[in-house]
Coordinates of C-alpha atoms in Angstrom, one line a residue:
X20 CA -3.5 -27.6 23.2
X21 CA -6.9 -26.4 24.8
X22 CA -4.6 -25.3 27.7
X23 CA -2.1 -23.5 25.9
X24 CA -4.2 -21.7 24.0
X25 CA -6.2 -20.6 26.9
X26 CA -3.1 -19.1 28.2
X27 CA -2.1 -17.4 25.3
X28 CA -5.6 -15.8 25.2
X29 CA -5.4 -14.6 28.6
X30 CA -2.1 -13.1 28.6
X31 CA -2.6 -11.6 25.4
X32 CA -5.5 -9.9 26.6
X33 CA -3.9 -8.7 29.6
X34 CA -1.2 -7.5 28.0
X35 CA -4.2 -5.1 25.5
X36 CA -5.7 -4.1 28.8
X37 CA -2.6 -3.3 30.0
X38 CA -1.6 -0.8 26.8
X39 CA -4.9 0.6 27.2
X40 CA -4.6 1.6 31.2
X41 CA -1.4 3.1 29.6
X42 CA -3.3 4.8 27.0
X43 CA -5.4 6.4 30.1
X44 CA -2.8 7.1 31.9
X45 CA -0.5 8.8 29.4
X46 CA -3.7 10.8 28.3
X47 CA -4.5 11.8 32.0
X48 CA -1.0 12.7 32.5
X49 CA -1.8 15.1 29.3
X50 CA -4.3 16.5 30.9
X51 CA -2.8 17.0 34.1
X52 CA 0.1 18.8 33.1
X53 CA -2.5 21.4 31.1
X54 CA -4.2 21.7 34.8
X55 CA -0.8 22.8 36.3
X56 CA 0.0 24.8 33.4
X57 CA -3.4 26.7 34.1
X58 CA -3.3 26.5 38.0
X59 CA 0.1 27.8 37.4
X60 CA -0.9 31.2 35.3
X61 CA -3.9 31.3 37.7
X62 CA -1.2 31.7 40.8
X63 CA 0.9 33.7 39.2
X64 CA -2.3 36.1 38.6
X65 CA -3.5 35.8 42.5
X66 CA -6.4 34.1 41.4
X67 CA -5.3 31.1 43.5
X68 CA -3.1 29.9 45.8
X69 CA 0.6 27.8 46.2
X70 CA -1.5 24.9 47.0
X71 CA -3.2 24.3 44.3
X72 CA -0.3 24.4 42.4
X73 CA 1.2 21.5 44.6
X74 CA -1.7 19.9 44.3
X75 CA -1.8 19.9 40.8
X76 CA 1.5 19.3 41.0
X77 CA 1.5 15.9 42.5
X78 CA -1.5 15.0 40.5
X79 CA 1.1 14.6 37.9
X80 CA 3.9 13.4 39.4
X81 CA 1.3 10.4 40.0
X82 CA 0.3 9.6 36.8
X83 CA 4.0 9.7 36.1
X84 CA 4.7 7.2 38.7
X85 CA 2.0 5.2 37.4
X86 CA 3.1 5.0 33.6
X87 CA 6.5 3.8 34.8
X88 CA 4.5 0.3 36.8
X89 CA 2.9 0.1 33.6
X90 CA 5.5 -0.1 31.7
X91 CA 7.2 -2.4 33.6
X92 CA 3.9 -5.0 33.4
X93 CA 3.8 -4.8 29.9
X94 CA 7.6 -5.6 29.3
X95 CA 6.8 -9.0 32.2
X96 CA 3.7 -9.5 30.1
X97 CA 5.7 -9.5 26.3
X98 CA 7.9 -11.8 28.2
X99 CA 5.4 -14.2 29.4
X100 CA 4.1 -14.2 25.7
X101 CA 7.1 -14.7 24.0
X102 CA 7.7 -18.1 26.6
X103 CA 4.1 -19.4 25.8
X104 CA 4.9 -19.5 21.9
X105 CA 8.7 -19.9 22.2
X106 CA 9.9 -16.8 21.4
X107 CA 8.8 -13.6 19.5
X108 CA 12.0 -11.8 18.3
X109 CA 10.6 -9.1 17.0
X110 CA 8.2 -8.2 19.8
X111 CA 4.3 -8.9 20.2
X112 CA 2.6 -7.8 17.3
X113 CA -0.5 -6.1 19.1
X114 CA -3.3 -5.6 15.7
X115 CA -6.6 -3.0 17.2
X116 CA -7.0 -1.5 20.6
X117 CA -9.3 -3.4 23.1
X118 CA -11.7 -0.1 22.6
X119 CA -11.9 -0.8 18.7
X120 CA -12.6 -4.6 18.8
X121 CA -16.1 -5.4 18.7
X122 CA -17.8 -6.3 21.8
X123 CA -17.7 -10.2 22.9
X124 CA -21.4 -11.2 22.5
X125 CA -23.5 -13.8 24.2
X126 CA -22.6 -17.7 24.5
X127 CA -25.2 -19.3 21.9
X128 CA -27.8 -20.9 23.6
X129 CA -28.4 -25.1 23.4
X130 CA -24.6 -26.3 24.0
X131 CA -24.7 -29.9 24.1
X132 CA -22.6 -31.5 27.1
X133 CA -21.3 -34.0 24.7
X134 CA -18.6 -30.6 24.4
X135 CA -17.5 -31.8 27.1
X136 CA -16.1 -35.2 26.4
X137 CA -13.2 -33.3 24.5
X138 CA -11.5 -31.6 27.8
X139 CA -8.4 -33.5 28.5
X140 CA -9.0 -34.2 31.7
X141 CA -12.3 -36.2 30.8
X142 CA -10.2 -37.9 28.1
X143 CA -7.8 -38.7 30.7
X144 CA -10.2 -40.6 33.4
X145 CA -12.4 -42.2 30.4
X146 CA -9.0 -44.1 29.3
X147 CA -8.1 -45.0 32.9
X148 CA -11.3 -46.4 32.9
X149 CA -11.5 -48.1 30.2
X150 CA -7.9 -49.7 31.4
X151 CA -9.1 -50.3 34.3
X152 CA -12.1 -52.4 32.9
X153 CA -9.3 -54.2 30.4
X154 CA -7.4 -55.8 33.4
X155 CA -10.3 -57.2 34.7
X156 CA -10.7 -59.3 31.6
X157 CA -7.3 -60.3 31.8
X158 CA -7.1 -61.5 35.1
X159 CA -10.3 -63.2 34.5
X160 CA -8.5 -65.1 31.1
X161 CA -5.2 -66.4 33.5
X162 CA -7.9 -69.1 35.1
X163 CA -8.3 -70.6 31.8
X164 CA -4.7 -70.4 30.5
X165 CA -3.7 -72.0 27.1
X166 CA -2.2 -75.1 27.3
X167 CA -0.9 -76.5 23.8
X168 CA -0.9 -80.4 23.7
X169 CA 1.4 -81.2 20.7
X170 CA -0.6 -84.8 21.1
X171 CA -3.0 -87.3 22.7
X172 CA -2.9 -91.2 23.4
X173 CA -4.6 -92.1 20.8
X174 CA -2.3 -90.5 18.0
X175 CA 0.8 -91.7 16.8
X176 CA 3.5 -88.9 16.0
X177 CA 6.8 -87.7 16.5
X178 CA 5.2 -84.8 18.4
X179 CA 3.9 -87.0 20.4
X180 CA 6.7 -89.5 20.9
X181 CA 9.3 -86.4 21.8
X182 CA 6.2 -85.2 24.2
X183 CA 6.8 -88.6 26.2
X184 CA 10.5 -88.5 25.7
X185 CA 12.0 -88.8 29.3
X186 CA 11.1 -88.1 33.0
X187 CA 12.0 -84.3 32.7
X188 CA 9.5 -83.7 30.2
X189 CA 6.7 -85.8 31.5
X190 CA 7.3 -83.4 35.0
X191 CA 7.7 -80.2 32.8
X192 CA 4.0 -81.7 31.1
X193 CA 2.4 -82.1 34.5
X194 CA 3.4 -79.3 36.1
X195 CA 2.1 -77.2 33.2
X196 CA -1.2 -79.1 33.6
X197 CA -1.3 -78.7 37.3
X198 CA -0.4 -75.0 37.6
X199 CA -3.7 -73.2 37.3
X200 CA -5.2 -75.0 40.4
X201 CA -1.8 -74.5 42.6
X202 CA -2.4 -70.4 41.1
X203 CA -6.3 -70.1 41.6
X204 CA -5.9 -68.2 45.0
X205 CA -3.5 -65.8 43.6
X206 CA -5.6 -65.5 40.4
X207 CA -9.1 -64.9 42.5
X208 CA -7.0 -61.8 44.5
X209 CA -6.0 -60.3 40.9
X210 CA -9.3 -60.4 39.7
X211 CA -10.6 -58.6 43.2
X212 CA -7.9 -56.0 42.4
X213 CA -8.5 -55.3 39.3
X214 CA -12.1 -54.9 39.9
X215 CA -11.3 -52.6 42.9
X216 CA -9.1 -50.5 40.8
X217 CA -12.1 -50.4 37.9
X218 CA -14.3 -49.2 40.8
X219 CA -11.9 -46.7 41.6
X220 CA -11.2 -45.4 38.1
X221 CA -15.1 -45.6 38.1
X222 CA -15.1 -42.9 40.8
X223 CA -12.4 -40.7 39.1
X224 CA -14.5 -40.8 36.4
X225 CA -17.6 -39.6 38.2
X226 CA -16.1 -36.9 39.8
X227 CA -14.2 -35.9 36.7
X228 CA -17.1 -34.9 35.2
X229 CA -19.0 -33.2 38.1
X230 CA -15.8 -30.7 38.4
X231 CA -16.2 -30.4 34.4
X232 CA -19.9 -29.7 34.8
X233 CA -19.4 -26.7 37.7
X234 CA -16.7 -25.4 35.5
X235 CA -18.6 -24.5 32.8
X236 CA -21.4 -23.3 35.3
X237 CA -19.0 -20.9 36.6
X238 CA -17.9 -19.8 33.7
X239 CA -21.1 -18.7 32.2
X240 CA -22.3 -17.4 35.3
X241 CA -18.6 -15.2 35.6
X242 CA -19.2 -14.1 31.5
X243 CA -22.9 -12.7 32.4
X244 CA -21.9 -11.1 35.7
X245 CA -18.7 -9.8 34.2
X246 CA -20.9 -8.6 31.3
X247 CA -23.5 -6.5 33.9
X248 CA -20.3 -5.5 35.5
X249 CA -18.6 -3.9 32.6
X250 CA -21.9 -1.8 31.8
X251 CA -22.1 -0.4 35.0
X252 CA -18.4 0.9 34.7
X253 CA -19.3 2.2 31.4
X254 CA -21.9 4.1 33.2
X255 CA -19.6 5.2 35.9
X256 CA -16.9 6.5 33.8
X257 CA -19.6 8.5 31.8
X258 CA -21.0 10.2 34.8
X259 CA -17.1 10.9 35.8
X260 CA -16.2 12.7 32.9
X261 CA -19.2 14.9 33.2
X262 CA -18.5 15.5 36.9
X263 CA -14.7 16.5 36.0
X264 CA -16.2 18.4 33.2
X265 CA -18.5 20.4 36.2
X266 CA -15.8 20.6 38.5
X267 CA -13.6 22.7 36.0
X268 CA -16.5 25.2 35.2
X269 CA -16.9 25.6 38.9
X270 CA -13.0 26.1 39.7
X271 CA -12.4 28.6 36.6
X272 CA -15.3 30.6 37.7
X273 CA -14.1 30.9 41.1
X274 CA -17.1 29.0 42.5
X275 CA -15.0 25.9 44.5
X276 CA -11.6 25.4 45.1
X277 CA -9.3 23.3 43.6
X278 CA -9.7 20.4 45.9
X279 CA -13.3 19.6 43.9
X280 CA -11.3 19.5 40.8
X281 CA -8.5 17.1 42.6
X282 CA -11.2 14.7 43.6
X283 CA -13.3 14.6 40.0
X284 CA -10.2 13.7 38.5
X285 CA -9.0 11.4 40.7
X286 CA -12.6 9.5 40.3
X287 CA -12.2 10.0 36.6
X288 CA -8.6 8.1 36.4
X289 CA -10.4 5.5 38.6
X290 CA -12.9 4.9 36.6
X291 CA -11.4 4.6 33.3
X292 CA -8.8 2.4 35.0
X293 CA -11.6 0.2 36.6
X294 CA -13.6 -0.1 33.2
X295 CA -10.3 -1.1 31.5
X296 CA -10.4 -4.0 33.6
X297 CA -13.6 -4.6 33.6
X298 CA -13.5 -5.7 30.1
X299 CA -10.4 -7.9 30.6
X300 CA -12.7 -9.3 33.0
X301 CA -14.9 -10.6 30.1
X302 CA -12.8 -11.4 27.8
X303 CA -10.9 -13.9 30.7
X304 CA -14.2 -15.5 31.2
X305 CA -14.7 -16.0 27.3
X306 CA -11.6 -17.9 27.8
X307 CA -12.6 -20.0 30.9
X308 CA -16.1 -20.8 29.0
X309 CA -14.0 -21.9 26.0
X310 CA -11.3 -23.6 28.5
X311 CA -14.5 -25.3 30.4
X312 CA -16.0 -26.8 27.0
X313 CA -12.4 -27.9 26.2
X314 CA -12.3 -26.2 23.0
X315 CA -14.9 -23.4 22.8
X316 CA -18.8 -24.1 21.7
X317 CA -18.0 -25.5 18.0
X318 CA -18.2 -29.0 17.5

């Protein structure tokens, strides 16, 4: 269930991030096509030239392009969704943007590993221990097999008479008594398996755990770098907007070309784009912490 869930998280998520790069796009594609409008009129005016009219030009014809891949992801991504919980007729129901959900905060502090014992994998290598461990005893129990004497010599019965009955039975009785020293090789080698197999369930065990440990290791130290990461991209989109901001001031007033204005908003798209998945970074490592601790941090 852990599993599933995790999955579900993470291609939910992706599929938010992916409506919000479409979000940026469509609005840059807004904004674009305003550009051409006014690079257009500018042109016309011979305030500029033919080329930056192409180059505004493909400016859009780019962000076009790019809504139509997004599109395309987000259909895949419904799809994926719509496996993970066996179908979803009436499409995904999406609830707030990623930009209006309040930010993921920080893991609490003083998890105890005992988390851990719920992942299945751990679950999985404790029982095959713990069998393991069981067929030791019950190899060990076959040297001293139960042998049920309906009678002894000194007792006087019918059990006892029938017990005595005729050859066949006093060779099935002896053989019966006899068997456990013929079978004590055979039961030595099961007990030296089984204890072999312990050891190497033992092992599994070990190991099992040490993977479990560096997971969740990893995962906090992906959710704080992810964290730094995503408010450095906050930062970089900021200073882009103020920079395509500039860059228009400059063009209109005849101070740069339109080239400066091509590169400021390609940095812009870029950066928004980059800072989208920068927070689908985080939230995917939320979901490896609360994959890692088999269950999130609740007891």
């Amino acid at each position: 269930m852990t599993t599933l869930i995790s999955r579900l998280a993470d291609a939910y998520f992706t599929l938010r991030t992916l409506d919000l790069q479409l979000e940026i796009t469509t609005r840059t594609l807004d904004s674009r096509q305003e550009s051409l409008r006014l690079t257009e009129v500018r042109e016309r005016g011979g305030a500029t030239s033919l080329l930056d009219v192409r180059q505004a030009e493909q400016l859009v014809y780019g962000a076009k392009a790019e809504i139509v891949n997004l599109e395309r992801a987000i259909d895949e991504q419904e799809n994926l969704i719509r496996v993970l919980v066996g179908d979803w007729p009436s499409g995904v129901t999406r609830g707030r943007p990623l930009t209006d959900q309040p930010r993921p905060g920080e893991v609490p502090a003083g998890l105890p590993s005992a988390l851990l014992e719920r992942r299945p994998d751990i679950l999985q290598a404790e029982q095959q221990l713990a069998a393991a461990n069981a067929q030791i005893g019950v190899a060990k129990a076959a040297y001293f097999p139960q042998i049920t004497l309906t009678g002894s010599g000194g007792v006087e019965s019918a059990a006892l008479s029938s017990l005595f009955a005729g050859p066949s039975v006093i060779w099935s009785a002896a053989l019966g008594a006899v068997q456990p020293v013929f079978t004590g090789g055979r039961l030595r080698s099961q007990v030296e398996l089984a204890e072999a197999r312990y050891q190497e369930a033992l092992l599994t065990y070990e190991r099992t755990i040490q993977y479990a440990f560096r997971e969740v290791s990893d995962a906090l130290v992906g959710y704080r770098k992810a964290r730094e990461l995503r408010a450095e991209e906050e930062l970089l989109v900021s200073s882009a907007r103020d920079a395509r901001r500039l860059a228009d001031v400059r063009y209109e007033g005849g101070a740069t070309s339109y080239l400066e204005v091509l590169d400021a908003d390609s940095r812009l798209f870029i950066a928004e784009l980059a800072l989208a998945q920068a927070q689908l970074g985080e939230l995917a490592d939320l979901v490896d912490i609360y994959r890692a601790l088999g269950g999130g941090w609740q007891p």
